[in-house]
Amino acid sequence: SAVISQKPSRDICQRGTSLTIQCQVDSQVTMMFWYRQQPGQSLTLIATANQGSEATYESGFVIDKFPISRPNLTFSTLTVSNMSPEDSSIYLCSVGVNLNNEQFFGPGTRLTVL
Amino acid sequence: AQKVTQAQTEISVVEKEDVTLDCVYETRDTTYYLFWYKQPPSGELVFLIRRNSFDEQNEISGRYSWNFQKSTSSFNFTITASQVVDSAVYFCALNGIKAAGNKLTFGGGTRVLVKP
């Protein structure tokens, strides 16, 4: 399995500001993903973070709103830009372990936008 | 397209009762993986099980058991002799290899409340 950490664990932000969330893995992984979980809802994939190239975004999510970086095989960041209260969610990163096709999730970042 | 349906939004039981969570999926892939995750109030997603489409053997792990029925596209999860610590939201998820490339599609989740 992979050990995943996220920073910050939670934050309260003002409308119109941006927050960058970090995801660190204890081993090199090929695939990293970012998910959003709105209050009381299920998880929705935002994008696949690709190392060395632009992230692949799912329908309904755009790079301007959720820029993603993946500088190496153990680290990624997700920025939530120009936040509004509708962005209040838990943001989770996950990693795919190819051979076993298992996916493990970080502890999540609980974001509240006022 | 992939789809996962968890028809039960919330289940409430008394401690020591058994509880079964339903999961029905749709995929065009012939090779796929099914997962169950637990999300306690802390918010972290805890991996419980992964099952590939070629393995229909039922699995038991302690008080947890899973029933995979490919004929009905279902992957149900049973907690035997439930405990208060089992209170959480449980998610079923699907990964169709060709269609989704390791991306998970989640069901809506079932909230389980175990009362003492």
XYZ file of N, CA and C in Angstrom:
690
model
N 0.831 -1.191 0.000
C 0.000 0.000 0.000
C 0.872 1.249 0.000
N 0.265 2.391 -0.227
C 0.975 3.658 -0.249
C 0.484 4.518 0.907
N 1.404 5.264 1.473
C 1.043 6.198 2.535
C 0.976 7.591 1.929
N -0.168 8.228 2.093
C -0.429 9.503 1.434
C -0.731 10.555 2.484
N -0.114 11.706 2.338
C -0.414 12.813 3.244
C -0.897 14.001 2.429
N -1.744 14.790 3.051
C -2.262 15.994 2.416
C -2.118 17.171 3.365
N -1.821 18.326 2.764
C -1.753 19.567 3.527
C -2.502 20.655 2.791
N -3.257 21.504 3.458
C -3.619 21.388 4.868
C -4.704 20.338 5.074
N -4.946 19.973 6.314
C -6.008 19.006 6.587
C -7.374 19.689 6.521
N -7.389 20.961 6.848
C -8.620 21.743 6.739
C -8.273 23.218 6.667
N -9.173 23.993 6.092
C -8.961 25.438 6.030
C -10.302 26.136 5.864
N -10.330 27.343 6.350
C -11.489 28.221 6.160
C -10.988 29.426 5.375
N -11.595 29.667 4.230
C -11.086 30.701 3.331
C -12.174 31.706 2.990
N -11.727 32.854 2.558
C -12.660 33.896 2.151
C -12.972 33.780 0.664
N -14.145 34.158 0.316
C -14.575 34.182 -1.094
C -13.584 34.984 -1.926
N -13.276 34.497 -3.116
C -12.403 35.202 -4.044
C -10.929 34.873 -3.905
N -10.557 34.177 -2.837
C -9.151 33.806 -2.663
C -8.898 32.434 -3.270
N -7.649 31.990 -3.233
C -7.259 30.685 -3.770
C -6.541 29.885 -2.693
N -6.641 28.583 -2.795
C -5.980 27.687 -1.846
C -5.278 26.584 -2.625
N -4.039 26.312 -2.250
C -3.301 25.206 -2.874
C -3.183 24.060 -1.886
N -3.596 22.886 -2.330
C -3.570 21.675 -1.521
C -2.429 20.789 -2.017
N -1.667 20.273 -1.075
C -0.530 19.431 -1.435
C -0.829 17.963 -1.138
N -0.309 17.096 -1.988
C -0.439 15.652 -1.803
C 0.938 15.017 -1.950
N 1.354 14.318 -0.910
C 2.679 13.688 -0.900
C 2.522 12.183 -0.685
N 3.213 11.396 -1.508
C 3.156 9.939 -1.399
C 4.521 9.412 -0.984
N 4.528 8.321 -0.227
C 5.808 7.821 0.290
C 6.555 6.944 -0.708
N 6.004 6.754 -1.898
C 6.685 5.979 -2.927
C 6.296 6.518 -4.297
N 7.076 6.172 -5.294
C 6.777 6.662 -6.639
C 5.556 5.947 -7.207
N 4.624 6.686 -7.718
C 3.409 6.121 -8.289
C 3.173 6.741 -9.656
N 2.614 5.954 -10.539
C 2.358 6.449 -11.883
C 1.149 7.375 -11.910
N 0.088 6.933 -11.274
C -1.166 7.664 -11.382
C -1.543 8.354 -10.074
N -1.884 9.616 -10.225
C -2.433 10.365 -9.093
C -3.707 11.061 -9.566
N -4.671 11.088 -8.679
C -5.971 11.652 -9.022
C -6.418 12.635 -7.939
N -7.245 13.572 -8.352
C -7.869 14.497 -7.415
C -9.385 14.349 -7.501
N -10.005 14.190 -6.299
C -11.448 14.038 -6.214
C -12.030 15.164 -5.358
N -13.277 15.453 -5.605
C -14.024 16.390 -4.766
C -15.222 15.661 -4.168
N -15.476 15.950 -2.906
C -16.660 15.402 -2.244
C -17.418 16.551 -1.613
N -18.476 16.954 -2.249
C -19.313 18.022 -1.699
C -20.101 17.493 -0.504
N -20.539 18.385 0.376
C -21.208 17.945 1.618
C -22.345 16.967 1.370
N -22.270 15.825 2.033
C -23.322 14.820 1.932
C -23.370 14.087 0.607
N -22.366 14.295 -0.222
C -22.381 13.691 -1.562
C -21.292 12.622 -1.704
N -21.309 12.000 -2.872
C -20.286 11.012 -3.187
C -19.045 11.710 -3.748
N -18.082 10.935 -4.151
C -16.844 11.482 -4.685
C -16.949 11.646 -6.197
N -16.425 12.760 -6.667
C -16.399 13.039 -8.097
C -14.968 13.319 -8.516
N -14.527 12.679 -9.569
C -13.162 12.872 -10.045
C -13.031 14.240 -10.698
N -12.020 14.998 -10.261
C -11.743 16.295 -10.880
C -10.821 16.107 -12.075
N -9.688 15.421 -11.815
C -8.686 15.294 -12.876
C -7.669 14.233 -12.524
N -6.976 13.793 -13.544
C -5.820 12.910 -13.392
C -4.575 13.775 -13.483
N -3.714 13.683 -12.491
C -2.485 14.481 -12.476
C -1.392 13.705 -13.190
N -0.934 14.217 -14.300
C 0.067 13.535 -15.115
C 1.445 14.128 -14.853
N 2.406 13.271 -14.635
C 3.763 13.748 -14.379
C 4.390 14.226 -15.673
N 4.837 15.468 -15.681
C 5.520 16.007 -16.845
C 4.625 16.544 -17.934
N 3.330 16.510 -17.721
C 2.419 17.068 -18.730
C 1.178 17.617 -18.042
N 0.331 18.226 -18.819
C -0.865 18.850 -18.257
C -1.831 17.796 -17.726
N -2.546 18.168 -16.700
C -3.525 17.257 -16.116
C -4.678 17.018 -17.091
N -5.320 15.883 -16.918
C -6.484 15.527 -17.737
C -7.733 15.760 -16.902
N -8.567 16.696 -17.322
C -9.730 17.103 -16.542
C -10.987 16.376 -16.985
N -11.844 16.103 -16.007
C -13.141 15.486 -16.275
C -14.134 16.571 -16.693
N -15.204 16.097 -17.277
C -16.248 17.017 -17.719
C -16.755 17.838 -16.541
N -16.829 19.130 -16.744
C -17.324 20.017 -15.692
C -16.228 20.668 -14.877
N -15.006 20.276 -15.100
C -13.869 20.854 -14.371
C -12.866 21.430 -15.366
N -12.352 22.632 -15.074
C -11.442 23.304 -16.003
C -10.167 23.721 -15.298
N -9.126 23.837 -16.090
C -7.799 24.130 -15.562
C -7.744 25.489 -14.891
N -8.472 26.460 -15.388
C -8.422 27.791 -14.794
C -8.942 27.792 -13.363
N -9.896 26.954 -13.098
C -10.493 26.887 -11.772
C -9.708 25.955 -10.850
N -9.196 24.863 -11.404
C -8.496 23.852 -10.617
C -7.135 23.517 -11.231
N -6.209 24.459 -11.243
C -4.883 24.130 -11.784
C -4.194 23.060 -10.941
N -3.516 22.156 -11.624
C -2.864 21.020 -10.978
C -1.407 20.973 -11.425
N -0.538 20.677 -10.485
C 0.860 20.445 -10.846
C 1.256 19.036 -10.421
N 2.202 18.463 -11.138
C 2.721 17.123 -10.803
C 4.198 17.127 -11.197
N 5.041 17.727 -10.360
C 6.450 17.880 -10.731
C 7.244 16.577 -10.717
N 6.790 15.600 -9.937
C 7.496 14.313 -9.888
C 6.513 13.202 -9.541
N 7.034 11.993 -9.327
C 6.162 10.829 -9.145
C 5.666 10.653 -7.713
N 6.011 11.566 -6.827
C 5.564 11.437 -5.439
C 4.772 12.638 -4.946
N 4.545 13.638 -5.772
C 3.978 14.885 -5.274
C 3.068 15.525 -6.314
N 1.967 16.112 -5.807
C 1.063 16.857 -6.676
C 0.390 17.947 -5.869
N -0.027 19.001 -6.554
C -0.819 20.039 -5.903
C -2.069 20.325 -6.715
N -3.115 20.674 -5.980
C -4.375 21.122 -6.583
C -4.659 22.504 -6.022
N -4.917 23.458 -6.888
C -5.310 24.798 -6.448
C -6.785 25.004 -6.738
N -7.497 25.492 -5.747
C -8.889 25.885 -5.946
C -8.865 27.405 -6.070
N -9.192 27.910 -7.244
C -9.004 29.331 -7.541
C -10.296 30.117 -7.404
N -10.128 31.377 -7.033
C -11.277 32.301 -6.980
C -12.473 31.627 -6.310
N -12.261 31.233 -5.083
C -13.235 30.375 -4.395
C -14.559 31.063 -4.105
N -15.591 30.254 -4.123
C -16.931 30.671 -3.708
C -17.444 29.640 -2.708
N -18.509 29.963 -1.985
C -19.039 28.983 -1.007
C -19.366 27.626 -1.615
N -19.666 27.595 -2.907
C -19.978 26.320 -3.563
C -18.764 25.394 -3.655
N -17.591 25.945 -3.446
C -16.367 25.134 -3.458
C -16.100 24.458 -2.127
N -16.923 24.731 -1.144
C -16.766 24.072 0.159
C -16.978 22.574 -0.017
N -15.934 21.813 0.242
C -15.945 20.372 -0.014
C -14.765 19.741 0.703
N -14.728 18.421 0.636
C -13.504 17.707 0.970
C -12.802 17.392 -0.342
N -11.526 17.706 -0.411
C -10.733 17.411 -1.602
C -9.755 16.284 -1.249
N -9.790 15.236 -2.045
C -8.968 14.062 -1.758
C -8.065 13.735 -2.940
N -6.837 13.403 -2.638
C -5.989 12.863 -3.692
C -5.926 11.350 -3.514
N -5.728 10.671 -4.612
C -5.579 9.225 -4.549
C -4.480 8.801 -5.501
N -3.937 7.617 -5.236
C -2.891 7.087 -6.098
C -3.291 5.705 -6.558
N -2.934 5.391 -7.797
C -3.222 4.076 -8.341
C -1.971 3.225 -8.305
N -2.117 2.027 -7.771
C -1.007 1.085 -7.748
C -1.247 0.115 -8.884
N -0.513 0.281 -9.935
C -0.842 -0.358 -11.211
C -1.022 -1.862 -11.151
N -0.020 -2.543 -10.597
C -0.029 -3.993 -10.702
C -1.244 -4.597 -10.023
N -1.628 -4.052 -8.930
C -2.763 -4.595 -8.200
C -4.047 -3.821 -8.458
N -3.938 -2.764 -9.272
C -5.096 -1.937 -9.575
C -5.802 -1.443 -8.326
N -5.069 -1.232 -7.284
C -5.661 -0.704 -6.056
C -5.500 0.808 -6.041
N -6.439 1.454 -5.420
C -6.345 2.891 -5.256
C -6.444 3.233 -3.792
N -5.532 4.082 -3.358
C -5.521 4.511 -1.968
C -5.699 6.019 -1.919
N -6.379 6.430 -0.862
C -6.732 7.836 -0.747
C -5.983 8.523 0.381
N -5.702 9.786 0.165
C -5.170 10.605 1.233
C -6.249 10.919 2.247
N -5.880 11.566 3.346
C -6.839 11.850 4.417
C -7.833 12.952 4.064
N -7.594 13.660 2.974
C -8.534 14.693 2.555
C -8.218 16.061 3.135
N -8.669 17.077 2.433
C -8.577 18.466 2.893
C -9.997 19.012 2.950
N -10.408 19.378 4.148
C -11.773 19.885 4.343
C -11.748 21.401 4.184
N -12.362 21.873 3.127
C -12.342 23.304 2.791
C -13.709 23.924 3.023
N -13.699 25.031 3.749
C -14.910 25.821 3.947
C -14.657 27.213 3.389
N -15.541 27.677 2.531
C -15.408 29.010 1.934
C -16.548 29.888 2.444
N -16.176 31.003 3.036
C -17.185 31.901 3.625
C -17.579 33.004 2.651
N -20.093 4.004 -20.750
C -20.003 4.739 -19.489
C -20.176 3.784 -18.316
N -19.604 4.153 -17.205
C -19.706 3.351 -15.998
C -20.737 3.971 -15.062
N -21.383 3.109 -14.308
C -22.336 3.616 -13.334
C -22.402 2.670 -12.147
N -22.502 3.235 -10.956
C -22.645 2.452 -9.741
C -23.833 2.989 -8.965
N -24.716 2.092 -8.566
C -25.921 2.497 -7.848
C -25.967 1.833 -6.481
N -26.074 2.658 -5.469
C -26.302 2.177 -4.109
C -27.679 2.691 -3.707
N -28.645 1.824 -3.799
C -30.032 2.267 -3.643
C -30.350 2.718 -2.225
N -29.673 2.155 -1.260
C -29.945 2.504 0.144
C -29.122 3.741 0.523
N -29.799 4.811 0.876
C -29.062 6.010 1.262
C -28.656 5.962 2.734
N -29.503 5.334 3.552
C -29.194 5.252 4.979
C -29.815 3.999 5.573
N -29.048 3.335 6.428
C -29.532 2.149 7.143
C -29.230 2.353 8.617
N -30.248 2.087 9.433
C -30.070 2.199 10.876
C -30.338 0.839 11.512
N -29.383 0.365 12.305
C -29.541 -0.925 12.977
C -29.140 -0.783 14.431
N -29.514 -1.798 15.186
C -29.097 -1.868 16.575
C -27.870 -2.765 16.639
N -26.980 -2.456 17.528
C -25.742 -3.219 17.666
C -26.029 -4.717 17.686
N -25.150 -5.457 17.034
C -25.182 -6.921 16.920
C -26.104 -7.398 15.808
N -26.854 -6.527 15.208
C -27.624 -6.925 14.038
C -26.711 -7.006 12.824
N -27.112 -7.810 11.848
C -26.391 -7.865 10.584
C -26.943 -6.774 9.658
N -26.081 -6.261 8.801
C -26.536 -5.250 7.836
C -25.916 -5.542 6.487
N -26.732 -5.507 5.456
C -26.265 -5.768 4.089
C -26.440 -4.523 3.237
N -25.362 -4.133 2.574
C -25.363 -2.960 1.711
C -25.359 -3.412 0.256
N -26.288 -2.875 -0.513
C -26.413 -3.284 -1.905
C -25.598 -2.392 -2.828
N -25.066 -3.015 -3.884
C -24.318 -2.271 -4.896
C -24.592 -2.925 -6.251
N -25.080 -2.137 -7.184
C -25.325 -2.618 -8.538
C -24.517 -1.743 -9.495
N -23.889 -2.357 -10.470
C -23.004 -1.596 -11.346
C -23.329 -1.836 -12.816
N -22.850 -0.920 -13.641
C -22.969 -1.044 -15.085
C -21.632 -0.701 -15.714
N -21.213 -1.530 -16.661
C -19.993 -1.238 -17.405
C -20.004 -2.021 -18.703
N -19.336 -1.501 -19.709
C -19.214 -2.231 -20.966
C -17.915 -3.031 -21.004
N -17.055 -2.783 -20.025
C -15.792 -3.514 -19.975
C -16.029 -4.957 -19.558
N -15.238 -5.859 -20.114
C -15.297 -7.251 -19.670
C -14.330 -7.487 -18.525
N -13.331 -6.621 -18.430
C -12.389 -6.681 -17.307
C -12.568 -5.428 -16.463
N -12.889 -5.630 -15.219
C -13.121 -4.481 -14.356
C -12.867 -4.884 -12.906
N -12.784 -3.857 -12.058
C -12.555 -4.078 -10.638
C -13.644 -3.375 -9.841
N -14.016 -4.002 -8.771
C -15.010 -3.444 -7.861
C -14.371 -3.230 -6.500
N -14.786 -2.168 -5.834
C -14.191 -1.794 -4.557
C -15.287 -1.433 -3.554
N -14.933 -1.591 -2.293
C -15.712 -1.003 -1.223
C -14.762 -0.168 -0.359
N -15.247 1.033 -0.009
C -14.511 1.918 0.878
C -15.417 2.316 2.040
N -14.785 2.559 3.180
C -15.491 3.047 4.365
C -15.039 4.469 4.643
N -15.985 5.348 4.935
C -15.648 6.717 5.282
C -16.254 7.048 6.647
N -15.452 6.936 7.696
C -15.946 7.298 9.036
C -16.127 8.811 9.140
N -16.689 9.266 10.250
C -16.933 10.714 10.411
C -15.687 11.571 10.241
N -14.518 11.018 10.450
C -13.279 11.784 10.281
C -13.054 12.191 8.823
N -13.694 11.497 7.895
C -13.617 11.880 6.490
C -12.651 11.078 5.650
N -11.760 10.347 6.289
C -10.778 9.595 5.520
C -11.439 8.396 4.852
N -11.011 8.069 3.647
C -11.533 6.910 2.937
C -10.655 5.700 3.241
N -11.275 4.661 3.753
C -10.542 3.460 4.128
C -10.863 2.359 3.126
N -9.834 1.832 2.489
C -9.996 0.759 1.518
C -10.394 -0.521 2.252
N -11.447 -1.207 1.767
C -11.899 -2.443 2.388
C -11.600 -3.660 1.524
N -11.946 -3.582 0.240
C -11.761 -4.751 -0.607
C -11.708 -4.338 -2.071
N -10.993 -5.131 -2.845
C -10.968 -5.011 -4.301
C -11.251 -6.384 -4.875
N -12.110 -6.415 -5.892
C -12.476 -7.691 -6.506
C -12.411 -7.534 -8.016
N -11.750 -8.446 -8.726
C -11.735 -8.343 -10.180
C -12.886 -9.139 -10.773
N -13.201 -8.821 -12.002
C -14.405 -9.363 -12.646
C -14.326 -10.851 -12.923
N -13.135 -11.426 -12.841
C -12.995 -12.851 -13.123
C -13.051 -13.710 -11.871
N -13.156 -13.070 -10.743
C -13.143 -13.807 -9.486
C -14.469 -13.626 -8.778
N -15.341 -14.618 -8.908
C -16.664 -14.499 -8.314
C -16.762 -15.188 -6.964
N -15.654 -15.585 -6.434
C -15.686 -16.204 -5.111
C -16.084 -15.175 -4.077
N -16.943 -15.592 -3.194
C -17.287 -14.707 -2.097
C -16.121 -14.628 -1.124
N -16.044 -13.517 -0.435
C -14.908 -13.329 0.470
C -15.402 -12.931 1.844
N -14.694 -13.434 2.838
C -15.006 -13.095 4.222
C -13.734 -12.589 4.886
N -13.875 -11.484 5.597
C -12.753 -10.959 6.363
C -13.294 -10.520 7.717
N -13.127 -11.367 8.706
C -13.655 -11.045 10.028
C -15.164 -10.954 9.995
N -15.693 -9.804 10.371
C -17.152 -9.624 10.378
C -17.677 -9.146 9.029
N -16.775 -8.912 8.093
C -17.164 -8.413 6.774
C -17.228 -9.564 5.776
N -18.215 -9.519 4.895
C -18.262 -10.481 3.790
C -18.828 -9.792 2.560
N -18.419 -10.317 1.406
C -18.828 -9.710 0.141
C -19.373 -10.794 -0.772
N -20.446 -10.472 -1.463
C -21.104 -11.392 -2.374
C -21.101 -10.772 -3.774
N -20.287 -11.325 -4.668
C -20.170 -10.820 -6.033
C -20.993 -11.720 -6.947
N -22.006 -11.149 -7.594
C -22.856 -11.894 -8.511
C -22.776 -11.213 -9.876
N -21.961 -11.781 -10.742
C -21.775 -11.170 -12.058
C -23.060 -11.213 -12.875
N -23.863 -12.256 -12.678
C -25.090 -12.416 -13.463
C -26.080 -11.285 -13.204
N -26.033 -10.733 -12.010
C -26.943 -9.635 -11.666
C -26.199 -8.309 -11.514
N -24.903 -8.296 -11.853
C -24.072 -7.089 -11.743
C -24.181 -6.476 -10.354
N -24.007 -7.325 -9.366
C -24.101 -6.818 -8.001
C -22.880 -7.225 -7.183
N -22.544 -6.398 -6.230
C -21.399 -6.658 -5.353
C -21.793 -6.175 -3.963
N -22.520 -7.035 -3.249
C -23.101 -6.635 -1.974
C -22.145 -6.895 -0.810
N -22.325 -6.124 0.227
C -21.418 -6.122 1.380
C -22.233 -6.323 2.652
N -21.829 -7.294 3.459
C -22.535 -7.586 4.704
C -21.615 -7.409 5.894
N -22.114 -6.704 6.878
C -21.430 -6.591 8.162
C -22.206 -7.456 9.148
N -21.534 -8.431 9.709
C -22.167 -9.349 10.661
C -21.938 -8.838 12.084
N -22.958 -8.962 12.886
C -22.863 -8.551 14.301
C -22.305 -7.137 14.400
N -23.028 -6.203 13.856
C -22.539 -4.827 13.731
C -22.176 -4.228 15.095
N -21.228 -3.286 15.023
C -20.783 -2.584 16.219
C -20.900 -1.077 15.971
N -20.903 -0.330 17.037
C -21.032 1.132 16.919
C -19.929 1.705 16.038
N -18.736 1.107 16.111
C -17.605 1.618 15.313
C -17.813 1.409 13.813
N -18.811 0.617 13.460
C -19.110 0.414 12.036
C -19.897 1.587 11.452
N -20.336 2.488 12.295
C -21.094 3.647 11.816
C -20.211 4.486 10.901
N -20.640 4.631 9.661
C -19.839 5.319 8.656
C -20.660 5.379 7.370
N -20.082 6.048 6.381
C -20.646 5.979 5.032
C -19.811 4.986 4.240
N -20.472 4.093 3.542
C -19.785 3.066 2.772
C -20.035 3.315 1.285
N -18.934 3.303 0.531
C -19.012 3.548 -0.897
C -18.587 2.310 -1.677
N -19.371 2.008 -2.694
C -19.007 1.002 -3.673
C -18.441 1.742 -4.884
N -17.422 1.192 -5.530
C -16.805 1.873 -6.668
C -16.409 0.865 -7.738
N -16.308 1.367 -8.960
C -16.030 0.523 -10.122
C -14.907 1.137 -10.948
N -14.041 0.290 -11.446
C -12.988 0.718 -12.353
C -12.985 -0.217 -13.550
N -13.475 0.273 -14.676
C -13.428 -0.494 -15.914
C -12.128 -0.172 -16.610
N -11.305 -1.169 -16.844
C -9.929 -0.917 -17.263
C -9.841 -0.169 -18.576
N -10.530 -0.642 -19.577
C -10.412 -0.010 -20.892
C -11.149 1.310 -20.927
N -12.332 1.313 -20.405
C -13.174 2.516 -20.499
C -12.660 3.623 -19.600
N -12.162 3.257 -18.443
C -11.884 4.289 -17.444
C -10.403 4.481 -17.144
N -9.559 3.544 -17.555
C -8.140 3.742 -17.327
C -7.768 4.006 -15.892
N -8.277 3.200 -14.997
C -7.952 3.296 -13.579
C -8.690 4.398 -12.844
N -9.626 5.048 -13.476
C -10.410 6.054 -12.776
C -11.602 5.365 -12.124
N -11.863 5.734 -10.894
C -12.948 5.119 -10.147
C -14.252 5.886 -10.329
N -15.326 5.121 -10.488
C -16.675 5.695 -10.468
C -17.326 5.227 -9.177
N -17.780 6.172 -8.391
C -18.339 5.857 -7.084
C -19.862 5.831 -7.121
N -20.426 4.959 -6.270
C -21.848 5.033 -6.006
C -22.132 6.190 -5.060
N -23.397 6.407 -4.806
C -23.782 7.537 -3.973
C -23.501 7.373 -2.492
N -23.176 6.149 -2.103
C -22.859 5.909 -0.702
C -24.073 5.498 0.118
N -23.828 4.685 1.141
C -24.866 4.288 2.098
C -24.373 4.632 3.485
N -25.143 5.442 4.176
C -24.776 5.787 5.551
C -25.332 4.725 6.486
N -24.442 4.140 7.267
C -24.834 3.112 8.246
C -24.722 3.710 9.641
N -25.806 3.608 10.367
C -25.828 4.081 11.754
C -26.106 2.887 12.644
N -25.160 2.567 13.494
C -25.313 1.454 14.421
C -25.549 2.026 15.811
N -26.714 1.733 16.357
C -27.078 2.264 17.676
C -26.738 1.257 18.756
N -26.258 1.750 19.885
C -25.919 0.810 20.969
C -27.149 0.177 21.576
